[in-house]
Structures are given as structure tokens and as C-alpha cells.
Amino acid sequence: MNIFKFLVASVFLVGASLTSFGQITLNTNQLGHLPYSLNLSEVRGAFHNGREYALVGVNNGFSIVDVQDPANPTEVFFEPGASSIWRDPFYHNGHAYCVTEGGGGLLIVDMSPLPGNTNLNTTLYTGTNIPWSSAHNMFIDTDNDKAYIFGTDNIDGAIILDISNPMAPTELGIWNTHYIHDGFVRGDTLWAACLEAGTFVIDVSTPSNPVVLANWDTPSEFAHNVWPSDDNAFCYTTDEVESGFVAAYDMSDLQNVVETDKVRHPLSENVIPHNAHFMNDYVITSHYRDGLTIHDVSDPSNIVLTGYFDSSPLSGGGFNGSWGAWPYLPSGNILIADIEEGLFVIGPTYTRAARLEGTVTEFGTGTPLNDVQVDVVGTTLNELTSIFGNYATGTATAGTYQVTFQKGGYLSQTISNVELVNGQVEVLDVQLVPEIPFTVSGLVAEEGTSTPIEGATVRFVNDFFDIDFTSDIDGTYLDNTFFAGEYDITVAAWGYVSQCTTIVITENTPVIDFDLMKGYYDDFALDQGWTVTGSASAGVWERGEPIETTFDISISNPGEDAEGDCGTEAYITGNDGGGAGNDDVDDGVTILRSPIMDLTTYNSPAFSFYYWFFNAGGSSAPNDSYLVKVSNGSTSVTLASLPTTNNSWTDISIALDDVIDVTDQMTFTVEVQDLDPGHLVEGGLDLFRVVEATGVAESETEQQISVFPNPNSGTFNVVIPMDCKRCNMKIYDLSGALVQNNLQLNPGANQVELKRASGVYICEINIDGEPHVNRLLIH
């Protein structure tokens, strides 16, 4: 079965315990811990002269730790090196090897004197015919005395070395078709994780002439690492992106490698997987901020989480926490290198999953039913059937459960006393009985006049249905095949204020009518015809539920829309998730324009909306822009150049008085632009409204800040009636050009002189990061 997990949570949290960080552990316990003063990177284990060791990459060098007594891990050797966040060690034949992106080549440490003597000989190898200094990663095929150096400053792919003489490697060949981020080698075969290029299987039986046997894309198209099963029949990959997958692939036919299952971290959102390792039909994976996971992959089509340990106080997206987890020590203990928290020694209890599988079909016809929601009552398990009606899930905790099956248009069914046993598969096939549909209809009309509204969208949504109706010339909508249930209903038409409500609908429900108040309003829960243009090569405006991305400790793309409106959608500049730079605005401008508005019926119209603007990164000060413009059909002016927001949606209102002649052909436009030399740029727009300026709801601060006299001849006062640590003002002309930059203001009265031509200007007054926009008229 090739099954996509709905919540991809294949674990019951029954009987779990808590770590010191208050997070859940499952079938694991901490045996020992060694803190470091600097950050760690990769860890691998070594069994040498009868003792267990951890080989640890540290920011400023390479560390060997004796972990024979796991409760008392002791560093026995340290070799300083160039500062780098990447160090990758390996052990073979009495020697430790380590590469780093800090440079210096391949560090080789003769461990043979241990444990009696800690004065170890070292050497550095930087190539003979193929010189190199830095490398991202390495792997040693221990059965064949070959080392593979990945991602060097000379060869992007792999440099193949003979290390039968451990301190004096010799070159055998290279593979340089793509950059290799990480890899695994067994005998004649190299499995290579090549990020965006995908996963490759390469025949290296002739190192001087490697041959590609297969390649494929991973689920998030960012293949970070790959590890095959012991029999090479399957392999397991990780995508190093937020909410990335651990995925399984059937390699029995290299001409047709098939994904059999994929799972995300089940306990926290946006977690980034890093390195996965296969052992005895388990996959052990480091998951950065959310620690170690152990999955039972004895059935690669139904991967089930059966163990978990969190080494970090952090959670969610971000490159902190567990870098690596090494499970191959003879004791069975697992080594975790947590970037900030140090080295952990973990004792796992490997547990086989208690699996539940089956097929759901329609009663009477036997037709397979897809998207049936399968819930194991009282647990986190929530599964959807495949297009063939199949489902598969499981738990680490055996027991007796109730299982519920639900699909829109069918009577739900609950099966009691379902016995799940560790190491066994319970097959539960179910037939669902179809419901009898009925008719739902209604009228969409203008509030107060009862004038029918043609072209309104009426959306009915619940767990099983997402149905849109469009009102006809008489304002009516009709569906003859409706099914009972509780529905979230949203009604919208351009030129009217949207409505949303929740109603339980049965065959006895009367006609459902809606009255919409006149007014221009859009919370983007439905598509009301905004258009997107521009020159940006990536990160263009799109409507959807925002997917959070982060940069350092800041949120770059929001993870939710603005509060207080219908639905969960907003307009976002690029919304693919992943890293902060994956889908931000690049190399140009992306423009979002409203449908046409007739604002001649307003006394003093103002635009009120929430915006998001993130601008950071790069090698220079951010210089990008979020411009708000208005057009009356013949003339376009810039209303404001908005400042960056601080990890939150910001509400702002801008009146049109004295700015532009109001017509029946008005459009509102926002432009987010990425200028050279390039930075991270993300914009958002939500809860757009046209209001009367006299009725604009302002914060207390906005009501008290005053600019007077206005109009003036170029000299005016700005009064800040509250304390502030950072008060400044920028002034723009209507083209968006900055004419006065970072004028410092103090609490109280400030006199400002602006020597500019007569006209309308935009004052952006920033109070401790909160923007306040005022119009300024110079005559």
C-alpha cells in the first residue's frame, strides 16, 4: 500500500513519560549526559579495544568521549580545529576520521593507544591529485576500506579513497555529476542524497567510472540523507525542511523505485528531520528541536512511531537541537549530539508496533471508498483511506480500542473491542452504508433592500465536504444532492461584507437565506477576483492558509492569518513553507490588485487592512519595499511605504482625502519588491475594508499623536504624548520616494521643517516599532 498519513501521527501517547523539558518520551530513557561549552554537530560511535566511544564534532574541534559507563561519559581526547558548525566523524580499523567545512582536510586520529594512553597521533590529508580542504560530510565502507568524501571545496560530489593504510589514503576516483550532501556506501553501491537534485543510486564497483543506476525526488524535493535496509531492498530518506518527511522506498526494481510510506514528526508542527539510520527493521532519526524518533519499519508500507526522546527545550521549526543520533553501539545505547545541550547517551526499548490495517468499501456495491476518516477513539490516530479504500496505522501501545469510520454521504460506523497486539497486524475491513441525499436552497440578497445579489459565492465546509455554490440572477442557489451534517458556511460577493456562520443541517432544515450588508470587504476566505502581476521570479502573491517559515528567531512568513475575520486564508507572497528563502520574493516586484470599486458613495473613504512585511538577511542592510497604492482609473498614487512588522500582523488605516480624486473606477494595490543585492522578503495582506475616515477605529496612541498645522508651508509640529525608546519619522512623496529618512523624534512636541515643493506627502511615524501613518499637505 502507498498510503499518505492524514495527521501522519502513528503513535499513541499512552504510558509516555516527561523529560526535564516537560516534553513526552516513549520507550527511551536518559543514561548519561555530557555538556559542552560550544555547539555540537554530528556524532558517531566506535567500539574500540573493548570499549564504547562517541566521536563528536564540536564547533572548535573534534572530541572523543568514553561512554563505556554511560552514566559518566568522559572526554579522553580533543583535537582543536577551525571554527565550523559542520563536523562529520567516522570510525574504522582503530582510527577516527573527521571532515569539516572549516577547512584543513581529512583529520585522521590513531586511536590504537586507547584506553591506556590518550596521547594520540594525528595527521591531515588534503588530497594528492585532487586537492581539497573543506568537506560537508563523509562515509566509510568499512568492509572494503574505502572512504567517500562528500561536498568538498573542489569536488561537489564524492571523492573515493582507499584507506587500507589508515593514515595514508590514496585516491581511487570521483563522482561529480551533482553535489552530494550526505551518502551511504555498501560494497559496489553508493546511495547519495543530493538535495534538490534528489536521491541517486550509483554503481561504484569501478571507482574511476561510477555509473548512475537510479534517481528520484523525495517528498519535499530536498534529499538530505539516505540509508538503505540491510538487504538493500528498501531505503529511507529525510527532507531537511520544516514539516519534512522520513520516507520509505521500495528498490526491488531500480527502474521503478516506489515510495511506500512517509511520516512527519507526530508530536510538534514544523519539525525538521535531519539524519535517519536503519537498524533491525527500525529507523532511528534525529529531528533537530524535537529530538530522537524510533520508527518500526518492519512493514515499510506502514511506518509506526514506537520510540521518542527529546533532548532540546525548544520545539517546532528551526535548526537547533538534535543534529545526529547513532544507534550502532554493541550495548544498544543511542548517542545523541544536541547542538546546544551536548552529548546524550540514551537507553532505548525497541518495541514492535501493534498495527491496524484494512479496506473500506461501499455496502451493496463493494466499491472502494477513499478519504474515509478512520479514528482510533481516545488516541491521536487519525487516518484517511487511499484511493483504493485502504488504510494502515499502528501504535507502540497494545490494548483494546474503539475505531470509528466516517465519510460524507455515508452513515458513520464504530467498531468496538478492537484488540491491537505488539508485533501483530489486526485486519479490520468495513462496509459503509450510503445516506440518502436531500435538497438545500436559499437566497442571497442585499441587507435592507432585499435586492437579489447575482454571483455571490456560498461555501459549505465540514470534515467531509467543501462545496461552493454561485447565486444566479435571482440571487438563489440550489443543491439537490446535499447530505446532513454540521457545516461552516461562508458567503461573499464583491461590494458586500462577507458573512460566516456554523449551522447543523438536516433534511428538515428550512431554506437558508443570507442578507449581505453593502460595503467593500475581503477577508480572502473566498476568491473575489484580486489579480496578481509583476516581475518577481519567486514569492508571488497567492491566496491560502499561511505556512510559517522562520529566519534566526524571527517569523518570516506568518503561520496564520489576521484575527477577527472569516476563514483562515490571507494573501501571502509565496507560501510553500520550508526554509525562509525557499519561496520569498526574488528578483523583482509582485503586485496584488483589488477588483474595481465605486467609492463615490463614501463621504471620506479610507482603506483599512492588516499587513505583514518581513525584510532581513543578505549581506547588506535590507532595502526592499512594501508599497500601498491607489488608482482612480486614470491616475495612480502611492499612499504609503510601510515598515517591517515584528512577528505579527499590523492593522493600519489610510484615508484618501486630498490624495486623489475619488471615482467609480478605484483600485487598491500593494507591491512587494526585492531589490538588488537581494534579501529575504515576505509580504501579507488580510482583512481588507473600505470605511469612512471619520469612523476609522484608531488605537489610543493613534488618536493622541498629532501633526499640525496641516496644511502648512513646510514647517509643522509633531506631538508624541507618550514615552518611547525609539521615535522617528520618515516622509515619502506620492511616488513612494523617500524625501526625509529617520528623523529622530522625542516625547512631547517636535518642530519639523520640510523644504519641499507644494503637494501631498506621507508621514510614517514609528513609535517603538509600531507604525502610524499621516498625510501631510504643503502649500
Short mmCIF file of N, CA, C and O in Angstrom, two decimals, residues 103-210:
data_model
loop_
_atom_site.label_atom_id
_atom_site.label_comp_id
_atom_site.label_asym_id
_atom_site.label_seq_id
_atom_site.Cartn_x
_atom_site.Cartn_y
_atom_site.Cartn_z
N GLY A 103 37.67 23.68 6.86
CA GLY A 103 38.92 23.52 6.14
C GLY A 103 39.93 22.69 6.90
O GLY A 103 39.72 22.27 8.04
N GLY A 104 41.05 22.40 6.24
CA GLY A 104 42.12 21.62 6.86
C GLY A 104 42.22 20.21 6.35
O GLY A 104 43.16 19.49 6.69
N GLY A 105 41.21 19.75 5.58
CA GLY A 105 41.26 18.42 5.02
C GLY A 105 40.68 17.36 5.94
O GLY A 105 39.88 17.64 6.83
N LEU A 106 41.09 16.11 5.72
CA LEU A 106 40.60 14.96 6.47
C LEU A 106 41.50 14.75 7.69
O LEU A 106 42.68 14.40 7.55
N LEU A 107 40.93 14.95 8.89
CA LEU A 107 41.65 14.66 10.12
C LEU A 107 41.62 13.15 10.37
O LEU A 107 40.54 12.54 10.35
N ILE A 108 42.79 12.55 10.62
CA ILE A 108 42.88 11.12 10.93
C ILE A 108 43.55 10.98 12.29
O ILE A 108 44.64 11.52 12.52
N VAL A 109 42.89 10.27 13.19
CA VAL A 109 43.38 10.10 14.56
C VAL A 109 43.60 8.61 14.81
O VAL A 109 42.68 7.80 14.68
N ASP A 110 44.82 8.25 15.20
CA ASP A 110 45.15 6.86 15.55
C ASP A 110 44.69 6.61 16.99
O ASP A 110 45.29 7.12 17.94
N MET A 111 43.60 5.84 17.15
CA MET A 111 43.03 5.58 18.46
C MET A 111 43.63 4.34 19.13
O MET A 111 43.21 3.97 20.24
N SER A 112 44.59 3.69 18.48
CA SER A 112 45.08 2.40 18.99
C SER A 112 45.60 2.47 20.43
O SER A 112 45.47 1.48 21.17
N PRO A 113 46.17 3.60 20.92
CA PRO A 113 46.63 3.61 22.32
C PRO A 113 45.52 3.58 23.35
O PRO A 113 45.78 3.26 24.52
N LEU A 114 44.30 3.94 22.96
CA LEU A 114 43.20 3.98 23.94
C LEU A 114 42.83 2.56 24.37
O LEU A 114 42.95 1.61 23.60
N PRO A 115 42.40 2.35 25.63
CA PRO A 115 42.14 3.40 26.62
C PRO A 115 43.33 3.76 27.50
O PRO A 115 43.25 4.70 28.29
N GLY A 116 44.43 3.02 27.39
CA GLY A 116 45.53 3.24 28.33
C GLY A 116 46.25 4.55 28.14
O GLY A 116 46.74 5.14 29.10
N ASN A 117 46.34 5.04 26.89
CA ASN A 117 47.11 6.25 26.60
C ASN A 117 46.24 7.18 25.77
O ASN A 117 45.71 6.78 24.72
N THR A 118 46.08 8.41 26.21
CA THR A 118 45.24 9.38 25.48
C THR A 118 46.07 10.33 24.64
O THR A 118 45.53 11.29 24.09
N ASN A 119 47.37 10.10 24.53
CA ASN A 119 48.23 10.93 23.68
C ASN A 119 48.23 10.31 22.29
O ASN A 119 49.03 9.41 21.98
N LEU A 120 47.31 10.76 21.43
CA LEU A 120 47.05 10.10 20.15
C LEU A 120 47.72 10.84 19.00
O LEU A 120 47.73 12.08 18.95
N ASN A 121 48.24 10.07 18.05
CA ASN A 121 48.84 10.66 16.85
C ASN A 121 47.76 11.07 15.86
O ASN A 121 46.74 10.39 15.71
N THR A 122 47.98 12.18 15.18
CA THR A 122 47.03 12.68 14.17
C THR A 122 47.77 13.07 12.91
O THR A 122 48.98 13.33 12.92
N THR A 123 47.02 13.12 11.81
CA THR A 123 47.53 13.65 10.56
C THR A 123 46.39 14.28 9.80
O THR A 123 45.21 14.02 10.08
N LEU A 124 46.71 15.14 8.84
CA LEU A 124 45.71 15.77 7.98
C LEU A 124 45.99 15.37 6.54
O LEU A 124 47.14 15.48 6.06
N TYR A 125 44.96 14.94 5.84
CA TYR A 125 45.06 14.56 4.43
C TYR A 125 44.26 15.53 3.60
O TYR A 125 43.07 15.76 3.86
N THR A 126 44.90 16.13 2.60
CA THR A 126 44.22 17.13 1.76
C THR A 126 44.27 16.78 0.28
O THR A 126 44.13 17.64 -0.58
N GLY A 127 44.44 15.50 -0.02
CA GLY A 127 44.43 15.07 -1.42
C GLY A 127 45.81 15.03 -2.03
O GLY A 127 46.76 15.65 -1.55
N THR A 128 45.89 14.29 -3.13
CA THR A 128 47.15 14.20 -3.87
C THR A 128 46.96 14.80 -5.25
O THR A 128 47.44 15.90 -5.54
N ASN A 129 46.25 14.07 -6.12
CA ASN A 129 45.95 14.62 -7.45
C ASN A 129 44.70 15.49 -7.44
O ASN A 129 44.46 16.27 -8.36
N ILE A 130 43.86 15.27 -6.40
CA ILE A 130 42.62 16.05 -6.27
C ILE A 130 42.68 16.81 -4.94
O ILE A 130 42.20 16.32 -3.91
N PRO A 131 43.29 17.96 -4.92
CA PRO A 131 43.44 18.69 -3.64
C PRO A 131 42.11 19.24 -3.15
O PRO A 131 41.25 19.63 -3.94
N TRP A 132 41.92 19.23 -1.86
CA TRP A 132 40.73 19.80 -1.25
C TRP A 132 41.04 20.13 0.21
O TRP A 132 41.98 19.60 0.80
N SER A 133 40.21 21.00 0.78
CA SER A 133 40.43 21.41 2.16
C SER A 133 39.19 21.21 3.02
O SER A 133 39.25 20.64 4.10
N SER A 134 38.04 21.66 2.53
CA SER A 134 36.80 21.55 3.31
C SER A 134 35.87 20.52 2.68
O SER A 134 35.92 20.28 1.47
N ALA A 135 35.05 19.91 3.52
CA ALA A 135 34.05 18.94 3.04
C ALA A 135 32.86 18.99 3.96
O ALA A 135 32.99 19.26 5.17
N HIS A 136 31.70 18.71 3.40
CA HIS A 136 30.48 18.75 4.22
C HIS A 136 30.28 17.45 5.00
O HIS A 136 29.80 17.46 6.13
N ASN A 137 30.65 16.31 4.42
CA ASN A 137 30.26 15.04 5.01
C ASN A 137 31.19 13.94 4.52
O ASN A 137 31.96 14.14 3.56
N MET A 138 31.08 12.77 5.17
CA MET A 138 31.87 11.63 4.72
C MET A 138 31.16 10.34 5.13
O MET A 138 30.27 10.33 5.99
N PHE A 139 31.57 9.24 4.51
CA PHE A 139 31.10 7.90 4.88
C PHE A 139 32.22 6.92 4.59
O PHE A 139 32.97 7.08 3.61
N ILE A 140 32.32 5.89 5.44
CA ILE A 140 33.34 4.84 5.23
C ILE A 140 32.65 3.50 5.01
O ILE A 140 31.83 3.07 5.83
N ASP A 141 32.96 2.85 3.91
CA ASP A 141 32.54 1.47 3.64
C ASP A 141 33.55 0.59 4.37
O ASP A 141 34.62 0.26 3.84
N THR A 142 33.22 0.21 5.60
CA THR A 142 34.19 -0.46 6.48
C THR A 142 34.58 -1.85 5.98
O THR A 142 35.67 -2.33 6.29
N ASP A 143 33.69 -2.49 5.24
CA ASP A 143 34.01 -3.84 4.74
C ASP A 143 35.03 -3.81 3.62
O ASP A 143 35.65 -4.84 3.31
N ASN A 144 35.18 -2.65 2.98
CA ASN A 144 36.04 -2.58 1.79
C ASN A 144 37.12 -1.52 1.90
O ASN A 144 37.76 -1.17 0.90
N ASP A 145 37.33 -0.96 3.10
CA ASP A 145 38.41 0.00 3.35
C ASP A 145 38.37 1.19 2.38
O ASP A 145 39.40 1.62 1.87
N LYS A 146 37.16 1.72 2.17
CA LYS A 146 37.03 2.87 1.28
C LYS A 146 36.30 4.00 1.99
O LYS A 146 35.28 3.78 2.66
N ALA A 147 36.83 5.20 1.85
CA ALA A 147 36.20 6.40 2.40
C ALA A 147 35.66 7.23 1.25
O ALA A 147 36.28 7.33 0.17
N TYR A 148 34.51 7.84 1.48
CA TYR A 148 33.84 8.69 0.49
C TYR A 148 33.70 10.08 1.11
O TYR A 148 33.05 10.24 2.15
N ILE A 149 34.31 11.06 0.49
CA ILE A 149 34.31 12.43 1.00
C ILE A 149 33.31 13.23 0.15
O ILE A 149 33.47 13.33 -1.08
N PHE A 150 32.29 13.82 0.79
CA PHE A 150 31.19 14.45 0.08
C PHE A 150 31.25 15.98 0.19
O PHE A 150 31.52 16.53 1.27
N GLY A 151 30.93 16.65 -0.92
CA GLY A 151 30.72 18.10 -0.92
C GLY A 151 31.95 18.88 -0.53
O GLY A 151 31.91 19.71 0.39
N THR A 152 33.07 18.67 -1.25
CA THR A 152 34.30 19.40 -0.92
C THR A 152 34.35 20.73 -1.66
O THR A 152 33.50 21.04 -2.50
N ASP A 153 35.37 21.52 -1.32
CA ASP A 153 35.55 22.81 -1.98
C ASP A 153 36.13 22.66 -3.38
O ASP A 153 36.28 23.65 -4.10
N ASN A 154 36.43 21.42 -3.80
CA ASN A 154 36.94 21.18 -5.14
C ASN A 154 35.98 20.31 -5.94
O ASN A 154 35.63 20.63 -7.09
N ILE A 155 35.53 19.23 -5.34
CA ILE A 155 34.62 18.28 -5.98
C ILE A 155 33.29 18.30 -5.24
O ILE A 155 33.23 17.97 -4.04
N ASP A 156 32.19 18.70 -5.93
CA ASP A 156 30.89 18.79 -5.27
C ASP A 156 30.36 17.42 -4.86
O ASP A 156 29.66 17.29 -3.85
N GLY A 157 30.65 16.41 -5.66
CA GLY A 157 30.08 15.09 -5.44
C GLY A 157 30.85 14.29 -4.42
O GLY A 157 30.87 14.62 -3.23
N ALA A 158 31.52 13.22 -4.86
CA ALA A 158 32.25 12.33 -3.95
C ALA A 158 33.67 12.11 -4.45
O ALA A 158 33.90 11.88 -5.63
N ILE A 159 34.62 12.15 -3.49
CA ILE A 159 35.98 11.71 -3.73
C ILE A 159 36.13 10.35 -3.06
O ILE A 159 35.85 10.20 -1.87
N ILE A 160 36.56 9.33 -3.83
CA ILE A 160 36.65 7.96 -3.32
C ILE A 160 38.10 7.66 -2.96
O ILE A 160 39.00 7.82 -3.79
N LEU A 161 38.32 7.22 -1.70
CA LEU A 161 39.67 6.99 -1.19
C LEU A 161 39.84 5.55 -0.74
O LEU A 161 38.92 4.96 -0.15
N ASP A 162 41.02 5.01 -0.95
CA ASP A 162 41.43 3.73 -0.37
C ASP A 162 42.11 4.04 0.97
O ASP A 162 43.09 4.78 1.02
N ILE A 163 41.55 3.50 2.09
CA ILE A 163 42.15 3.75 3.40
C ILE A 163 42.63 2.44 4.05
O ILE A 163 42.63 2.32 5.28
N SER A 164 43.01 1.48 3.21
CA SER A 164 43.56 0.24 3.76
C SER A 164 44.84 0.54 4.56
O SER A 164 45.17 -0.18 5.51
N ASN A 165 45.56 1.58 4.18
CA ASN A 165 46.63 2.14 5.03
C ASN A 165 46.00 3.34 5.72
O ASN A 165 45.87 4.42 5.13
N PRO A 166 45.54 3.20 6.98
CA PRO A 166 44.62 4.18 7.58
C PRO A 166 45.14 5.60 7.61
O PRO A 166 44.37 6.56 7.45
N MET A 167 46.45 5.80 7.82
CA MET A 167 46.99 7.15 7.95
C MET A 167 47.45 7.72 6.62
O MET A 167 47.92 8.87 6.58
N ALA A 168 47.33 6.97 5.54
CA ALA A 168 47.83 7.44 4.24
C ALA A 168 46.86 7.07 3.13
O ALA A 168 47.10 6.13 2.35
N PRO A 169 45.71 7.74 3.03
CA PRO A 169 44.73 7.44 1.98
C PRO A 169 45.31 7.64 0.59
O PRO A 169 46.22 8.45 0.38
N THR A 170 44.73 6.90 -0.39
CA THR A 170 45.06 7.11 -1.80
C THR A 170 43.77 7.27 -2.59
O THR A 170 42.74 6.68 -2.24
N GLU A 171 43.84 8.05 -3.64
CA GLU A 171 42.65 8.37 -4.43
C GLU A 171 42.34 7.26 -5.43
O GLU A 171 43.22 6.72 -6.09
N LEU A 172 41.02 6.95 -5.52
CA LEU A 172 40.56 5.94 -6.47
C LEU A 172 39.69 6.50 -7.57
O LEU A 172 39.62 5.92 -8.66
N GLY A 173 39.00 7.59 -7.32
CA GLY A 173 38.12 8.16 -8.34
C GLY A 173 37.19 9.20 -7.75
O GLY A 173 37.23 9.51 -6.55
N ILE A 174 36.32 9.73 -8.61
CA ILE A 174 35.35 10.73 -8.18
C ILE A 174 34.01 10.48 -8.89
O ILE A 174 33.96 9.81 -9.93
N TRP A 175 32.93 11.00 -8.30
CA TRP A 175 31.64 11.15 -8.98
C TRP A 175 31.22 12.60 -8.75
O TRP A 175 31.07 13.03 -7.60
N ASN A 176 31.03 13.34 -9.83
CA ASN A 176 30.85 14.78 -9.67
C ASN A 176 29.70 15.33 -10.50
O ASN A 176 29.71 16.48 -10.91
N THR A 177 28.68 14.49 -10.74
CA THR A 177 27.54 14.95 -11.53
C THR A 177 26.69 15.94 -10.75
O THR A 177 26.16 16.90 -11.31
N HIS A 178 26.51 15.69 -9.44
CA HIS A 178 25.73 16.58 -8.58
C HIS A 178 26.44 16.74 -7.24
O HIS A 178 27.28 15.91 -6.86
N TYR A 179 26.08 17.79 -6.53
CA TYR A 179 26.54 17.96 -5.15
C TYR A 179 25.92 16.87 -4.28
O TYR A 179 24.73 16.60 -4.35
N ILE A 180 26.75 16.21 -3.48
CA ILE A 180 26.26 15.22 -2.52
C ILE A 180 26.30 15.83 -1.13
O ILE A 180 27.36 16.23 -0.64
N HIS A 181 25.16 15.86 -0.49
CA HIS A 181 25.06 16.41 0.86
C HIS A 181 25.37 15.34 1.91
O HIS A 181 25.92 15.63 2.96
N ASP A 182 24.98 14.13 1.63
CA ASP A 182 25.23 13.01 2.53
C ASP A 182 25.07 11.73 1.72
O ASP A 182 24.43 11.73 0.66
N GLY A 183 25.63 10.63 2.22
CA GLY A 183 25.53 9.40 1.47
C GLY A 183 25.82 8.18 2.31
O GLY A 183 26.24 8.27 3.47
N PHE A 184 25.57 7.03 1.72
CA PHE A 184 25.81 5.72 2.34
C PHE A 184 26.41 4.82 1.27
O PHE A 184 25.98 4.85 0.11
N VAL A 185 27.37 3.98 1.70
CA VAL A 185 28.02 3.07 0.74
C VAL A 185 28.04 1.67 1.33
O VAL A 185 28.36 1.47 2.51
N ARG A 186 27.67 0.71 0.49
CA ARG A 186 27.80 -0.71 0.84
C ARG A 186 28.30 -1.46 -0.39
O ARG A 186 27.59 -1.53 -1.40
N GLY A 187 29.52 -1.94 -0.31
CA GLY A 187 30.08 -2.71 -1.43
C GLY A 187 30.21 -1.87 -2.68
O GLY A 187 30.90 -0.84 -2.69
N ASP A 188 29.52 -2.30 -3.72
CA ASP A 188 29.63 -1.63 -5.02
C ASP A 188 28.62 -0.49 -5.20
O ASP A 188 28.53 0.07 -6.29
N THR A 189 27.85 -0.15 -4.16
CA THR A 189 26.74 0.78 -4.36
C THR A 189 26.85 1.98 -3.42
O THR A 189 27.06 1.81 -2.21
N LEU A 190 26.71 3.15 -4.01
CA LEU A 190 26.64 4.41 -3.27
C LEU A 190 25.22 4.96 -3.38
O LEU A 190 24.70 5.09 -4.49
N TRP A 191 24.59 5.23 -2.22
CA TRP A 191 23.32 5.96 -2.19
C TRP A 191 23.65 7.40 -1.84
O TRP A 191 24.29 7.66 -0.80
N ALA A 192 23.24 8.34 -2.66
CA ALA A 192 23.64 9.74 -2.48
C ALA A 192 22.41 10.63 -2.36
O ALA A 192 21.49 10.57 -3.18
N ALA A 193 22.39 11.47 -1.30
CA ALA A 193 21.34 12.47 -1.11
C ALA A 193 21.86 13.79 -1.65
O ALA A 193 22.81 14.36 -1.11
N CYS A 194 21.21 14.27 -2.70
CA CYS A 194 21.73 15.42 -3.45
C CYS A 194 20.80 16.63 -3.40
O CYS A 194 20.66 17.36 -4.40
N LEU A 195 20.12 16.83 -2.26
CA LEU A 195 19.24 17.97 -2.04
C LEU A 195 18.20 18.08 -3.15
O LEU A 195 17.46 17.15 -3.42
N GLU A 196 18.14 19.25 -3.85
CA GLU A 196 17.11 19.47 -4.87
C GLU A 196 17.21 18.49 -6.03
O GLU A 196 16.22 18.24 -6.73
N ALA A 197 18.40 17.95 -6.28
CA ALA A 197 18.58 17.02 -7.40
C ALA A 197 17.98 15.65 -7.11
O ALA A 197 17.77 14.86 -8.03
N GLY A 198 17.70 15.34 -5.84
CA GLY A 198 17.06 14.09 -5.49
C GLY A 198 18.03 13.07 -4.90
O GLY A 198 19.15 13.39 -4.50
N THR A 199 17.57 11.83 -4.86
CA THR A 199 18.35 10.71 -4.34
C THR A 199 18.88 9.88 -5.52
O THR A 199 18.13 9.59 -6.46
N PHE A 200 20.14 9.47 -5.42
CA PHE A 200 20.78 8.71 -6.51
C PHE A 200 21.30 7.39 -5.97
O PHE A 200 21.78 7.31 -4.83
N VAL A 201 21.21 6.34 -6.80
CA VAL A 201 21.87 5.07 -6.55
C VAL A 201 22.94 4.93 -7.63
O VAL A 201 22.64 4.99 -8.83
N ILE A 202 24.21 4.71 -7.18
CA ILE A 202 25.34 4.78 -8.10
C ILE A 202 26.21 3.52 -7.96
O ILE A 202 26.57 3.13 -6.83
N ASP A 203 26.52 2.90 -9.06
CA ASP A 203 27.43 1.75 -9.08
C ASP A 203 28.87 2.29 -9.02
O ASP A 203 29.32 2.98 -9.93
N VAL A 204 29.58 1.96 -7.91
CA VAL A 204 30.96 2.42 -7.75
C VAL A 204 31.93 1.24 -7.77
O VAL A 204 33.01 1.32 -7.20
N SER A 205 31.52 0.15 -8.42
CA SER A 205 32.41 -1.02 -8.50
C SER A 205 33.71 -0.67 -9.21
O SER A 205 34.76 -1.25 -8.92
N THR A 206 33.63 0.27 -10.16
CA THR A 206 34.83 0.83 -10.78
C THR A 206 34.93 2.28 -10.34
O THR A 206 34.29 3.16 -10.94
N PRO A 207 35.68 2.58 -9.28
CA PRO A 207 35.68 3.93 -8.72
C PRO A 207 36.07 5.02 -9.71
O PRO A 207 35.65 6.17 -9.56
N SER A 208 36.84 4.65 -10.71
CA SER A 208 37.24 5.64 -11.70
C SER A 208 36.14 5.93 -12.71
O SER A 208 36.26 6.87 -13.50
N ASN A 209 35.06 5.13 -12.68
CA ASN A 209 33.98 5.32 -13.64
C ASN A 209 32.63 4.95 -13.01
O ASN A 209 32.01 3.96 -13.40
N PRO A 210 32.14 5.69 -12.02
CA PRO A 210 30.85 5.39 -11.40
C PRO A 210 29.71 5.54 -12.41
O PRO A 210 29.77 6.37 -13.32
#
